[in-house]
mmCIF file of C-alpha atoms in Angstrom:
data_model
loop_
_atom_site.group_PDB
_atom_site.id
_atom_site.type_symbol
_atom_site.label_atom_id
_atom_site.label_comp_id
_atom_site.label_asym_id
_atom_site.label_seq_id
_atom_site.Cartn_x
_atom_site.Cartn_y
_atom_site.Cartn_z
ATOM 1 C CA MET A 908 -29.052 7.343 -93.091
ATOM 2 C CA ILE A 909 -28.297 7.380 -89.863
ATOM 3 C CA TYR A 910 -26.925 3.553 -89.799
ATOM 4 C CA LEU A 911 -24.114 5.221 -92.010
ATOM 5 C CA ILE A 912 -23.040 7.941 -90.274
ATOM 6 C CA LEU A 913 -22.448 6.572 -87.506
ATOM 7 C CA PHE A 914 -20.696 3.582 -88.807
ATOM 8 C CA LEU A 915 -18.364 6.555 -91.053
ATOM 9 C CA GLU A 916 -18.424 8.323 -88.121
ATOM 10 C CA PHE A 917 -17.175 5.734 -86.260
ATOM 11 C CA PHE A 918 -14.567 4.437 -88.510
ATOM 12 C CA LYS A 919 -13.278 8.298 -87.639
ATOM 13 C CA ILE A 920 -12.711 8.077 -84.054
ATOM 14 C CA GLY A 921 -10.793 4.907 -84.103
ATOM 15 C CA LEU A 922 -9.050 5.834 -87.100
ATOM 16 C CA PHE A 923 -7.953 9.124 -85.039
ATOM 17 C CA THR A 924 -7.500 7.125 -81.054
ATOM 18 C CA PHE A 925 -3.634 6.733 -80.092
ATOM 19 C CA GLY A 926 -3.295 5.469 -76.760
ATOM 20 C CA GLY A 927 -6.227 3.305 -75.189
ATOM 21 C CA GLY A 928 -9.354 4.380 -74.563
ATOM 22 C CA TYR A 929 -9.514 7.861 -72.604
ATOM 23 C CA ALA A 930 -8.158 9.582 -75.370
ATOM 24 C CA MET A 931 -11.315 8.486 -77.560
ATOM 25 C CA ILE A 932 -13.226 10.628 -75.184
ATOM 26 C CA PRO A 933 -12.936 13.910 -76.914
ATOM 27 C CA LEU A 934 -13.484 12.854 -80.345
ATOM 28 C CA VAL A 935 -16.741 11.710 -79.178
ATOM 29 C CA LYS A 936 -17.153 14.098 -77.628
ATOM 30 C CA GLU A 937 -17.037 16.216 -80.257
ATOM 31 C CA VAL A 938 -19.441 13.981 -82.594
ATOM 32 C CA VAL A 939 -22.491 13.583 -80.181
ATOM 33 C CA LEU A 940 -22.393 16.926 -79.320
ATOM 34 C CA ASN A 941 -22.388 17.615 -82.858
ATOM 35 C CA TYR A 942 -25.209 16.064 -83.947
ATOM 36 C CA GLY A 943 -26.992 16.627 -81.127
ATOM 37 C CA TRP A 944 -27.404 12.735 -80.126
ATOM 38 C CA LEU A 945 -27.212 13.257 -77.001
ATOM 39 C CA ALA A 946 -26.558 15.881 -73.410
ATOM 40 C CA GLU A 947 -22.913 16.140 -72.702
ATOM 41 C CA ASP A 948 -24.796 15.640 -68.682
ATOM 42 C CA LYS A 949 -25.897 11.890 -70.514
ATOM 43 C CA PHE A 950 -22.502 11.400 -71.814
ATOM 44 C CA TYR A 951 -20.444 11.226 -69.199
ATOM 45 C CA ASP A 952 -22.439 9.821 -66.869
ATOM 46 C CA PHE A 953 -23.028 6.562 -69.499
ATOM 47 C CA ILE A 954 -18.363 6.843 -69.078
ATOM 48 C CA GLY A 955 -19.328 6.264 -65.381
ATOM 49 C CA LEU A 956 -21.467 3.108 -66.222
ATOM 50 C CA CYS A 957 -18.549 2.571 -68.877
ATOM 51 C CA GLU A 958 -15.917 2.530 -65.904
ATOM 52 C CA ALA A 959 -18.032 -0.255 -63.185
ATOM 53 C CA THR A 960 -18.332 -2.892 -66.462
ATOM 54 C CA PRO A 961 -16.392 -4.437 -68.661
ATOM 55 C CA GLY A 962 -14.498 -4.707 -72.195
ATOM 56 C CA PRO A 963 -12.563 -1.765 -73.913
ATOM 57 C CA ILE A 964 -14.487 1.998 -73.573
ATOM 58 C CA ALA A 965 -14.191 2.493 -76.386
ATOM 59 C CA LEU A 966 -16.194 -0.280 -77.620
ATOM 60 C CA ASN A 967 -18.447 0.491 -74.771
ATOM 61 C CA MET A 968 -18.922 4.436 -76.029
ATOM 62 C CA ALA A 969 -19.422 2.732 -79.183
ATOM 63 C CA THR A 970 -22.476 -0.052 -78.701
ATOM 64 C CA PHE A 971 -23.836 3.018 -76.714
ATOM 65 C CA VAL A 972 -23.941 5.929 -78.800
ATOM 66 C CA GLY A 973 -25.212 3.620 -81.358
ATOM 67 C CA TYR A 974 -27.936 2.148 -79.513
ATOM 68 C CA SER A 975 -29.630 6.081 -78.399
ATOM 69 C CA GLN A 976 -29.935 6.713 -82.362
ATOM 70 C CA GLY A 977 -30.866 3.594 -84.272
ATOM 71 C CA GLY A 978 -31.807 0.919 -81.837
ATOM 72 C CA VAL A 979 -29.656 -2.835 -82.091
ATOM 73 C CA LEU A 980 -28.712 -2.116 -85.091
ATOM 74 C CA GLY A 981 -27.550 0.915 -84.829
ATOM 75 C CA GLY A 982 -25.291 -0.213 -81.378
ATOM 76 C CA LEU A 983 -23.835 -3.281 -84.289
ATOM 77 C CA VAL A 984 -23.120 -0.359 -87.099
ATOM 78 C CA ALA A 985 -20.878 2.324 -84.855
ATOM 79 C CA SER A 986 -19.512 -1.090 -83.228
ATOM 80 C CA LEU A 987 -18.159 -2.867 -86.196
ATOM 81 C CA GLY A 988 -17.117 0.937 -87.177
ATOM 82 C CA VAL A 989 -15.311 1.662 -84.721
ATOM 83 C CA VAL A 990 -13.526 -1.555 -84.301
ATOM 84 C CA LEU A 991 -12.266 -2.141 -88.187
ATOM 85 C CA PRO A 992 -9.870 0.326 -88.435
ATOM 86 C CA SER A 993 -7.643 -1.559 -85.800
ATOM 87 C CA PHE A 994 -8.709 -4.551 -87.825
ATOM 88 C CA ILE A 995 -7.584 -4.405 -90.930
ATOM 89 C CA ILE A 996 -4.636 -2.266 -89.857
ATOM 90 C CA ILE A 997 -3.090 -4.804 -87.446
ATOM 91 C CA LEU A 998 -4.298 -7.616 -89.916
ATOM 92 C CA ILE A 999 -1.917 -6.123 -92.759
ATOM 93 C CA ILE A 1000 0.479 -5.397 -90.231
ATOM 94 C CA ALA A 1001 0.829 -8.657 -88.840
ATOM 95 C CA SER A 1002 0.477 -10.017 -92.432
ATOM 96 C CA VAL A 1003 2.996 -7.802 -94.781
ATOM 97 C CA LEU A 1004 4.570 -4.974 -92.772
ATOM 98 C CA LYS A 1005 6.274 -7.218 -89.672
ATOM 99 C CA LYS A 1006 8.799 -4.592 -88.790
ATOM 100 C CA PHE A 1007 6.243 -1.638 -88.871
ATOM 101 C CA SER A 1008 6.806 -0.462 -85.066
ATOM 102 C CA ASP A 1009 10.839 -0.054 -85.967
ATOM 103 C CA ASN A 1010 9.770 2.725 -89.107
ATOM 104 C CA ILE A 1011 11.246 5.761 -87.957
ATOM 105 C CA PHE A 1012 8.615 7.861 -89.857
ATOM 106 C CA VAL A 1013 6.357 5.708 -87.461
ATOM 107 C CA LYS A 1014 8.362 5.928 -84.910
ATOM 108 C CA SER A 1015 8.446 9.476 -85.377
ATOM 109 C CA GLY A 1016 4.886 10.098 -86.232
ATOM 110 C CA VAL A 1017 3.482 8.777 -82.946
ATOM 111 C CA ARG A 1018 6.651 10.293 -80.620
ATOM 112 C CA GLY A 1019 4.760 13.870 -81.734
ATOM 113 C CA ILE A 1020 1.326 12.732 -81.616
ATOM 114 C CA LYS A 1021 1.630 11.982 -77.767
ATOM 115 C CA PRO A 1022 1.535 14.911 -76.443
ATOM 116 C CA ILE A 1023 -1.467 16.319 -77.875
ATOM 117 C CA VAL A 1024 -3.416 13.275 -77.269
ATOM 118 C CA MET A 1025 -1.794 13.583 -73.390
ATOM 119 C CA GLY A 1026 -3.158 17.599 -73.845
ATOM 120 C CA LEU A 1027 -6.393 16.444 -75.581
ATOM 121 C CA ILE A 1028 -6.820 14.944 -72.025
ATOM 122 C CA LEU A 1029 -6.196 16.969 -69.408
ATOM 123 C CA ALA A 1030 -8.520 18.271 -71.129
ATOM 124 C CA ALA A 1031 -11.258 16.839 -71.367
ATOM 125 C CA GLY A 1032 -11.020 16.241 -67.185
ATOM 126 C CA ILE A 1033 -10.937 19.602 -66.243
ATOM 127 C CA THR A 1034 -13.365 20.729 -68.103
ATOM 128 C CA LEU A 1035 -15.790 17.903 -67.247
ATOM 129 C CA LEU A 1036 -14.491 19.044 -63.310
ATOM 130 C CA ILE A 1037 -15.542 22.690 -64.034
ATOM 131 C CA LYS A 1038 -17.912 21.435 -65.165
ATOM 132 C CA ASN A 1039 -19.038 19.665 -61.935
ATOM 133 C CA LEU A 1040 -17.878 22.461 -60.210
ATOM 134 C CA ASN A 1041 -20.800 24.834 -61.889
ATOM 135 C CA VAL A 1042 -17.721 27.301 -62.150
ATOM 136 C CA ALA A 1043 -19.135 29.279 -64.965
ATOM 137 C CA TYR A 1044 -16.852 31.234 -67.591
ATOM 138 C CA SER A 1045 -17.303 35.057 -66.792
ATOM 139 C CA LEU A 1046 -15.262 36.201 -63.930
ATOM 140 C CA ASP A 1047 -18.030 38.176 -61.722
ATOM 141 C CA THR A 1048 -19.895 35.554 -62.055
ATOM 142 C CA ALA A 1049 -17.784 32.508 -61.972
ATOM 143 C CA PHE A 1050 -18.850 31.144 -58.348
ATOM 144 C CA THR A 1051 -22.187 33.021 -57.816
ATOM 145 C CA ASN A 1052 -23.708 28.922 -58.293
ATOM 146 C CA PHE A 1053 -20.869 26.606 -56.858
ATOM 147 C CA ASP A 1054 -21.026 22.942 -56.371
ATOM 148 C CA TYR A 1055 -19.348 22.529 -52.723
ATOM 149 C CA VAL A 1056 -20.612 19.235 -52.935
ATOM 150 C CA SER A 1057 -18.843 17.769 -55.793
ATOM 151 C CA LEU A 1058 -15.271 19.692 -54.938
ATOM 152 C CA ILE A 1059 -15.556 17.739 -50.704
ATOM 153 C CA ILE A 1060 -16.501 14.694 -53.622
ATOM 154 C CA VAL A 1061 -13.562 14.961 -55.422
ATOM 155 C CA SER A 1062 -11.571 16.385 -52.780
ATOM 156 C CA VAL A 1063 -12.627 12.892 -51.112
ATOM 157 C CA ILE A 1064 -11.887 10.801 -53.690
ATOM 158 C CA ALA A 1065 -7.864 11.656 -54.386
ATOM 159 C CA PHE A 1066 -7.772 11.611 -51.057
ATOM 160 C CA ILE A 1067 -9.121 7.588 -50.886
ATOM 161 C CA PHE A 1068 -7.331 6.760 -54.254
ATOM 162 C CA VAL A 1069 -3.664 9.081 -52.628
ATOM 163 C CA PHE A 1070 -4.629 7.057 -49.120
ATOM 164 C CA VAL A 1071 -4.900 3.341 -50.678
ATOM 165 C CA LYS A 1072 -2.127 4.580 -52.594
ATOM 166 C CA LEU A 1073 0.815 5.753 -50.286
ATOM 167 C CA ILE A 1074 -0.514 2.956 -47.036
ATOM 168 C CA PHE A 1075 -0.586 -0.118 -48.863
ATOM 169 C CA LYS A 1076 0.972 0.096 -52.190
ATOM 170 C CA LYS A 1077 -1.452 -0.343 -54.511
ATOM 171 C CA LYS A 1078 -3.451 0.953 -57.125
ATOM 172 C CA LEU A 1079 -7.502 1.326 -57.158
ATOM 173 C CA SER A 1080 -9.536 0.018 -59.848
ATOM 174 C CA PRO A 1081 -11.242 1.891 -61.534
ATOM 175 C CA VAL A 1082 -14.415 -0.133 -60.573
ATOM 176 C CA ILE A 1083 -13.629 0.300 -56.861
ATOM 177 C CA ILE A 1084 -13.011 4.516 -57.126
ATOM 178 C CA ILE A 1085 -16.601 4.102 -59.040
ATOM 179 C CA LEU A 1086 -18.651 2.178 -56.405
ATOM 180 C CA ILE A 1087 -16.918 4.782 -53.269
ATOM 181 C CA SER A 1088 -17.739 7.770 -55.206
ATOM 182 C CA ALA A 1089 -21.404 6.562 -56.022
ATOM 183 C CA ALA A 1090 -22.105 5.552 -52.122
ATOM 184 C CA LEU A 1091 -20.356 9.131 -51.937
ATOM 185 C CA GLY A 1092 -22.997 10.815 -53.902
ATOM 186 C CA LEU A 1093 -26.120 9.418 -52.583
ATOM 187 C CA ALA A 1094 -24.541 10.328 -49.210
ATOM 188 C CA ILE A 1095 -23.785 13.357 -49.080
ATOM 189 C CA SER A 1096 -26.836 14.278 -50.581
ATOM 190 C CA LEU A 1097 -29.366 13.051 -49.060
ATOM 191 C CA ILE A 1098 -27.145 14.901 -45.790
ATOM 192 C CA PHE A 1099 -27.859 18.011 -47.576
ATOM 193 C CA ALA A 1100 -31.261 17.824 -49.264
ATOM 194 C CA MET B 53 -10.322 -28.169 -78.933
ATOM 195 C CA ASN B 54 -10.063 -25.898 -82.376
ATOM 196 C CA LYS B 55 -7.803 -23.473 -82.140
ATOM 197 C CA LYS B 56 -10.328 -20.572 -83.856
ATOM 198 C CA ILE B 57 -12.931 -21.768 -81.153
ATOM 199 C CA GLU B 58 -10.131 -22.298 -78.275
ATOM 200 C CA LEU B 59 -8.830 -17.979 -79.441
ATOM 201 C CA PHE B 60 -12.629 -16.791 -79.620
ATOM 202 C CA LEU B 61 -13.453 -18.235 -75.817
ATOM 203 C CA THR B 62 -9.913 -16.980 -73.858
ATOM 204 C CA PHE B 63 -10.946 -13.544 -75.616
ATOM 205 C CA LEU B 64 -15.059 -13.943 -74.333
ATOM 206 C CA LYS B 65 -13.430 -14.553 -71.115
ATOM 207 C CA ILE B 66 -10.404 -12.055 -71.211
ATOM 208 C CA GLY B 67 -13.446 -9.474 -72.790
ATOM 209 C CA ALA B 68 -16.159 -10.940 -70.179
ATOM 210 C CA THR B 69 -13.680 -10.293 -66.926
ATOM 211 C CA THR B 70 -11.300 -7.293 -67.590
ATOM 212 C CA PHE B 71 -12.418 -3.657 -65.793
ATOM 213 C CA GLY B 72 -10.933 -0.458 -66.330
ATOM 214 C CA GLY B 73 -10.359 -0.612 -70.410
ATOM 215 C CA GLY B 74 -7.837 -1.950 -72.220
ATOM 216 C CA TYR B 75 -4.819 -1.123 -70.967
ATOM 217 C CA ALA B 76 -5.490 -3.292 -68.192
ATOM 218 C CA MET B 77 -6.336 -6.198 -70.351
ATOM 219 C CA ILE B 78 -2.589 -7.029 -70.940
ATOM 220 C CA PRO B 79 -1.820 -8.720 -68.215
ATOM 221 C CA GLN B 80 -5.113 -11.156 -68.496
ATOM 222 C CA ILE B 81 -3.962 -11.504 -72.431
ATOM 223 C CA LYS B 82 -0.221 -11.837 -71.308
ATOM 224 C CA ASN B 83 -0.975 -14.387 -68.170
ATOM 225 C CA GLU B 84 -3.534 -16.325 -70.725
ATOM 226 C CA PHE B 85 -1.009 -17.064 -74.067
ATOM 227 C CA VAL B 86 2.111 -16.152 -72.382
ATOM 228 C CA GLU B 87 2.503 -18.781 -68.818
ATOM 229 C CA LYS B 88 -1.287 -20.489 -69.351
ATOM 230 C CA LYS B 89 -0.851 -21.538 -72.970
ATOM 231 C CA GLY B 90 2.782 -21.253 -74.098
ATOM 232 C CA TRP B 91 1.032 -19.438 -77.755
ATOM 233 C CA ILE B 92 3.038 -16.029 -76.865
ATOM 234 C CA THR B 93 6.597 -15.260 -76.640
ATOM 235 C CA GLU B 94 7.405 -12.341 -74.034
ATOM 236 C CA ASP B 95 9.907 -10.733 -76.718
ATOM 237 C CA GLU B 96 6.241 -11.607 -78.864
ATOM 238 C CA MET B 97 4.018 -9.779 -76.229
ATOM 239 C CA LEU B 98 6.062 -6.915 -76.045
ATOM 240 C CA GLU B 99 6.463 -6.423 -79.890
ATOM 241 C CA MET B 100 2.633 -6.268 -80.097
ATOM 242 C CA ILE B 101 1.975 -3.750 -77.562
ATOM 243 C CA ALA B 102 4.838 -1.394 -79.665
ATOM 244 C CA VAL B 103 3.028 -2.320 -83.099
ATOM 245 C CA SER B 104 -0.590 -1.242 -80.289
ATOM 246 C CA GLU B 105 0.617 1.893 -79.839
ATOM 247 C CA SER B 106 1.815 3.105 -82.365
ATOM 248 C CA THR B 107 -1.724 2.527 -84.393
ATOM 249 C CA PRO B 108 -4.761 3.588 -84.140
ATOM 250 C CA GLY B 109 -7.713 1.372 -82.869
ATOM 251 C CA PRO B 110 -8.499 0.436 -78.608
ATOM 252 C CA ILE B 111 -5.232 -1.345 -77.713
ATOM 253 C CA ALA B 112 -7.097 -4.520 -76.574
ATOM 254 C CA ILE B 113 -8.526 -5.192 -80.406
ATOM 255 C CA ASN B 114 -4.967 -4.792 -82.107
ATOM 256 C CA MET B 115 -3.880 -7.174 -79.966
ATOM 257 C CA ALA B 116 -7.021 -10.359 -79.667
ATOM 258 C CA THR B 117 -6.272 -9.339 -84.452
ATOM 259 C CA PHE B 118 -2.402 -9.921 -83.347
ATOM 260 C CA ILE B 119 -2.826 -12.597 -81.932
ATOM 261 C CA GLY B 120 -5.385 -14.111 -83.630
ATOM 262 C CA TYR B 121 -3.883 -13.516 -86.790
ATOM 263 C CA LYS B 122 -1.188 -15.727 -85.393
ATOM 264 C CA GLU B 123 -2.378 -18.328 -84.435
ATOM 265 C CA GLY B 124 -5.227 -19.304 -87.077
ATOM 266 C CA LYS B 125 -4.707 -16.285 -90.084
ATOM 267 C CA VAL B 126 -7.384 -13.958 -90.838
ATOM 268 C CA LEU B 127 -10.380 -17.102 -89.227
ATOM 269 C CA GLY B 128 -8.380 -17.054 -86.417
ATOM 270 C CA SER B 129 -8.156 -12.909 -85.821
ATOM 271 C CA ILE B 130 -11.759 -12.340 -86.611
ATOM 272 C CA ALA B 131 -12.857 -15.612 -84.209
ATOM 273 C CA SER B 132 -9.944 -13.471 -81.344
ATOM 274 C CA THR B 133 -12.169 -10.607 -82.170
ATOM 275 C CA LEU B 134 -15.413 -11.004 -81.897
ATOM 276 C CA GLY B 135 -14.417 -12.912 -78.952
ATOM 277 C CA VAL B 136 -13.592 -9.650 -77.368
ATOM 278 C CA ILE B 137 -15.725 -7.503 -78.040
ATOM 279 C CA LEU B 138 -18.841 -9.193 -77.597
ATOM 280 C CA PRO B 139 -19.223 -9.409 -74.311
ATOM 281 C CA SER B 140 -19.026 -5.239 -73.284
ATOM 282 C CA ILE B 141 -21.384 -5.494 -76.799
ATOM 283 C CA ILE B 142 -24.260 -7.574 -74.777
ATOM 284 C CA ILE B 143 -23.710 -5.919 -71.568
ATOM 285 C CA ILE B 144 -24.366 -2.788 -73.206
ATOM 286 C CA MET B 145 -26.983 -2.838 -75.178
ATOM 287 C CA ILE B 146 -28.812 -4.393 -71.949
ATOM 288 C CA LEU B 147 -27.498 -1.565 -69.303
ATOM 289 C CA SER B 148 -28.972 0.944 -72.608
ATOM 290 C CA ILE B 149 -32.474 -0.436 -72.074
ATOM 291 C CA PHE B 150 -33.043 0.501 -68.806
ATOM 292 C CA PHE B 151 -30.198 3.833 -69.556
ATOM 293 C CA ASN B 152 -32.659 6.264 -69.618
ATOM 294 C CA ARG B 153 -35.809 5.270 -66.462
ATOM 295 C CA PHE B 154 -33.300 4.400 -64.382
ATOM 296 C CA ILE B 155 -31.338 7.607 -64.533
ATOM 297 C CA GLU B 156 -34.535 9.143 -63.999
ATOM 298 C CA ASN B 157 -35.006 7.858 -60.329
ATOM 299 C CA VAL B 158 -33.799 10.591 -57.772
ATOM 300 C CA TYR B 159 -31.563 8.371 -55.869
ATOM 301 C CA VAL B 160 -29.699 6.761 -58.793
ATOM 302 C CA SER B 161 -29.334 10.824 -59.766
ATOM 303 C CA TYR B 162 -27.579 11.261 -56.271
ATOM 304 C CA ALA B 163 -24.860 8.542 -57.035
ATOM 305 C CA PHE B 164 -24.498 9.480 -60.446
ATOM 306 C CA LYS B 165 -23.763 13.295 -59.559
ATOM 307 C CA GLY B 166 -20.717 10.885 -56.950
ATOM 308 C CA ILE B 167 -20.214 8.999 -60.224
ATOM 309 C CA LYS B 168 -19.125 12.403 -61.915
ATOM 310 C CA CYS B 169 -16.444 13.461 -59.906
ATOM 311 C CA ALA B 170 -14.636 9.683 -60.247
ATOM 312 C CA VAL B 171 -14.940 10.399 -64.233
ATOM 313 C CA ALA B 172 -13.649 13.946 -63.525
ATOM 314 C CA PHE B 173 -10.507 12.109 -61.246
ATOM 315 C CA LEU B 174 -10.121 8.797 -63.105
ATOM 316 C CA ILE B 175 -9.776 10.759 -66.722
ATOM 317 C CA ILE B 176 -7.047 13.624 -65.357
ATOM 318 C CA LYS B 177 -5.250 10.949 -63.190
ATOM 319 C CA ALA B 178 -5.148 8.629 -66.994
ATOM 320 C CA ALA B 179 -3.418 12.348 -68.448
ATOM 321 C CA ILE B 180 -1.327 12.760 -64.898
ATOM 322 C CA GLU B 181 0.600 9.656 -65.391
ATOM 323 C CA LEU B 182 0.627 10.022 -69.066
ATOM 324 C CA ILE B 183 2.890 13.351 -67.938
ATOM 325 C CA ILE B 184 5.161 11.441 -65.497
ATOM 326 C CA LYS B 185 6.262 9.484 -68.365
ATOM 327 C CA MET B 186 6.317 12.127 -71.217
ATOM 328 C CA GLU B 187 9.960 12.651 -72.962
ATOM 329 C CA LYS B 188 10.486 15.975 -70.529
ATOM 330 C CA LYS B 189 11.873 17.891 -73.605
ATOM 331 C CA ALA B 190 11.257 21.338 -75.427
ATOM 332 C CA LEU B 191 9.557 19.386 -78.619
ATOM 333 C CA PRO B 192 6.625 17.638 -76.654
ATOM 334 C CA ILE B 193 6.207 19.820 -74.054
ATOM 335 C CA ILE B 194 5.824 22.833 -76.709
ATOM 336 C CA LEU B 195 3.590 20.845 -78.492
ATOM 337 C CA PHE B 196 1.594 19.189 -75.280
ATOM 338 C CA SER B 197 1.049 22.835 -73.528
ATOM 339 C CA VAL B 198 -0.725 24.125 -76.995
ATOM 340 C CA THR B 199 -2.789 21.653 -77.863
ATOM 341 C CA PHE B 200 -4.250 21.980 -73.177
ATOM 342 C CA ILE B 201 -4.553 25.087 -73.980
ATOM 343 C CA LEU B 202 -5.869 25.085 -76.871
ATOM 344 C CA ALA B 203 -7.743 22.626 -76.167
ATOM 345 C CA LEU B 204 -9.854 24.594 -72.910
ATOM 346 C CA MET B 205 -9.982 27.695 -74.665
ATOM 347 C CA MET B 206 -12.163 25.539 -77.397
ATOM 348 C CA GLU B 207 -14.571 24.705 -74.583
ATOM 349 C CA ILE B 208 -15.249 28.325 -73.026
ATOM 350 C CA PHE B 209 -15.428 30.243 -76.123
ATOM 351 C CA GLY B 210 -17.438 27.528 -77.623
ATOM 352 C CA PHE B 211 -16.035 26.593 -80.432
ATOM 353 C CA ARG B 212 -15.974 23.522 -82.579
ATOM 354 C CA PHE B 213 -13.104 22.322 -83.956
ATOM 355 C CA SER B 214 -12.088 18.676 -84.283
ATOM 356 C CA SER B 215 -9.378 16.905 -82.462
ATOM 357 C CA ILE B 216 -8.212 14.325 -85.902
ATOM 358 C CA TYR B 217 -7.163 17.632 -87.487
ATOM 359 C CA LEU B 218 -4.329 18.000 -83.881
ATOM 360 C CA ILE B 219 -3.397 15.030 -84.382
ATOM 361 C CA ILE B 220 -3.011 14.896 -87.500
ATOM 362 C CA SER B 221 -0.373 18.180 -87.140
ATOM 363 C CA GLY B 222 0.748 16.108 -84.068
ATOM 364 C CA ALA B 223 1.712 12.833 -86.567
ATOM 365 C CA LEU B 224 3.363 15.691 -89.334
ATOM 366 C CA ILE B 225 5.206 18.150 -87.340
ATOM 367 C CA GLY B 226 6.929 14.732 -85.353
ATOM 368 C CA ILE B 227 7.768 13.260 -88.767
ATOM 369 C CA ILE B 228 9.204 16.231 -89.980
ATOM 370 C CA VAL B 229 11.333 16.883 -86.678
ATOM 371 C CA TYR B 230 12.511 13.457 -86.104
ATOM 372 C CA ALA B 231 12.221 11.645 -88.954
ATOM 373 C CA ILE B 232 14.064 14.288 -90.458
ATOM 374 C CA ILE B 233 15.720 17.024 -89.355
ATOM 375 C CA LEU B 234 16.866 15.242 -86.493
ATOM 376 C CA ARG B 235 18.221 12.566 -88.744
ATOM 377 C CA LYS B 236 19.652 14.940 -91.536
ATOM 378 C CA LYS B 237 21.631 17.238 -88.383
ATOM 379 C CA GLN B 238 23.367 13.449 -86.893
ATOM 380 C CA GLU B 239 23.700 12.363 -90.083
ATOM 381 C CA GLN B 240 26.253 15.989 -91.114
ATOM 382 C CA GLU B 241 27.995 16.322 -87.141
ATOM 383 C CA LYS B 242 29.181 12.722 -88.501
ATOM 384 C CA GLY B 243 30.241 14.106 -91.842
ATOM 385 C CA ASN B 244 31.927 16.222 -89.953
ATOM 386 C CA GLU B 245 33.844 14.075 -87.777
ATOM 387 C CA GLU B 246 35.214 11.588 -90.245
#
């Protein structure tokens, strides 16, 4: 029963994600690949689209994956799954456990979870970068199909971001970064093609 | 205006206009509920952020549920949460309908080659911003490094292992070390001084 699976998997993801949308990316990736729901490439394409649309990333991903597997109902069920754990837990805290975040066990648990989540997010970013650059995981063939176009794009994005931050003291928003990168991808691919 | 409807509409507006994930919503929520409406004090806002960070799930949902409950009990929290999630769900469903056809277009695929690089950049940037704020002590550094290496190894050697176990282990280690061992030590030291 695909709707039940979607609901349960996203409920689990909602229950174990601490620290915002980026922390959810590794968990959603595992589920999507385990069930063979989407190709990895398409999954990352979609994260790009999520960055350029409003709303929480986690919810956007749930709706997208749910829709791809079970149409409108699938999208609704997955979204409900990812939202419910938060909703229920916060209701309990707001009504009964007023001093929740002062509790020593809660504080200690969160202190232990934070570095784990950072490790997972950094690993997700680095693996995607390696994939984009088309570096193989073997020493002698590592750079045979190296993707120079992606290297140029990543470098230019990083340069623009740091430049704007240092000179104008402003952080470029994800939407702007996505738009610049789309233009770069189009321009450079057309020049080399 | 009925407070539940006002909650729903305000969160609908926030959900439809915030780009870049949950943390980007915090200033918007503050603007609406602390500055414009005055329903919530600055201190309550900080408390809500603290609670949201120590509970699972998207921060936007946590905040909406919290504010909704405070202003209108269970019905209020349902109205707020529905408001904040509806725009996402509708926009993503519409995009999903066109996504497959759209992505096969050559020019779109060129653009997405660039976007994929931006996504890698954004994820790494998010991680670095968190790492900069990390406690620079032995335990967090060890937990971070072990997780990072393990996650990379999983990717390179292609074995699958749910990250949920890593997160649960982190919580258990945190509780054992910070709540039990360190507290006992402090109590002992206090005892010795006396």
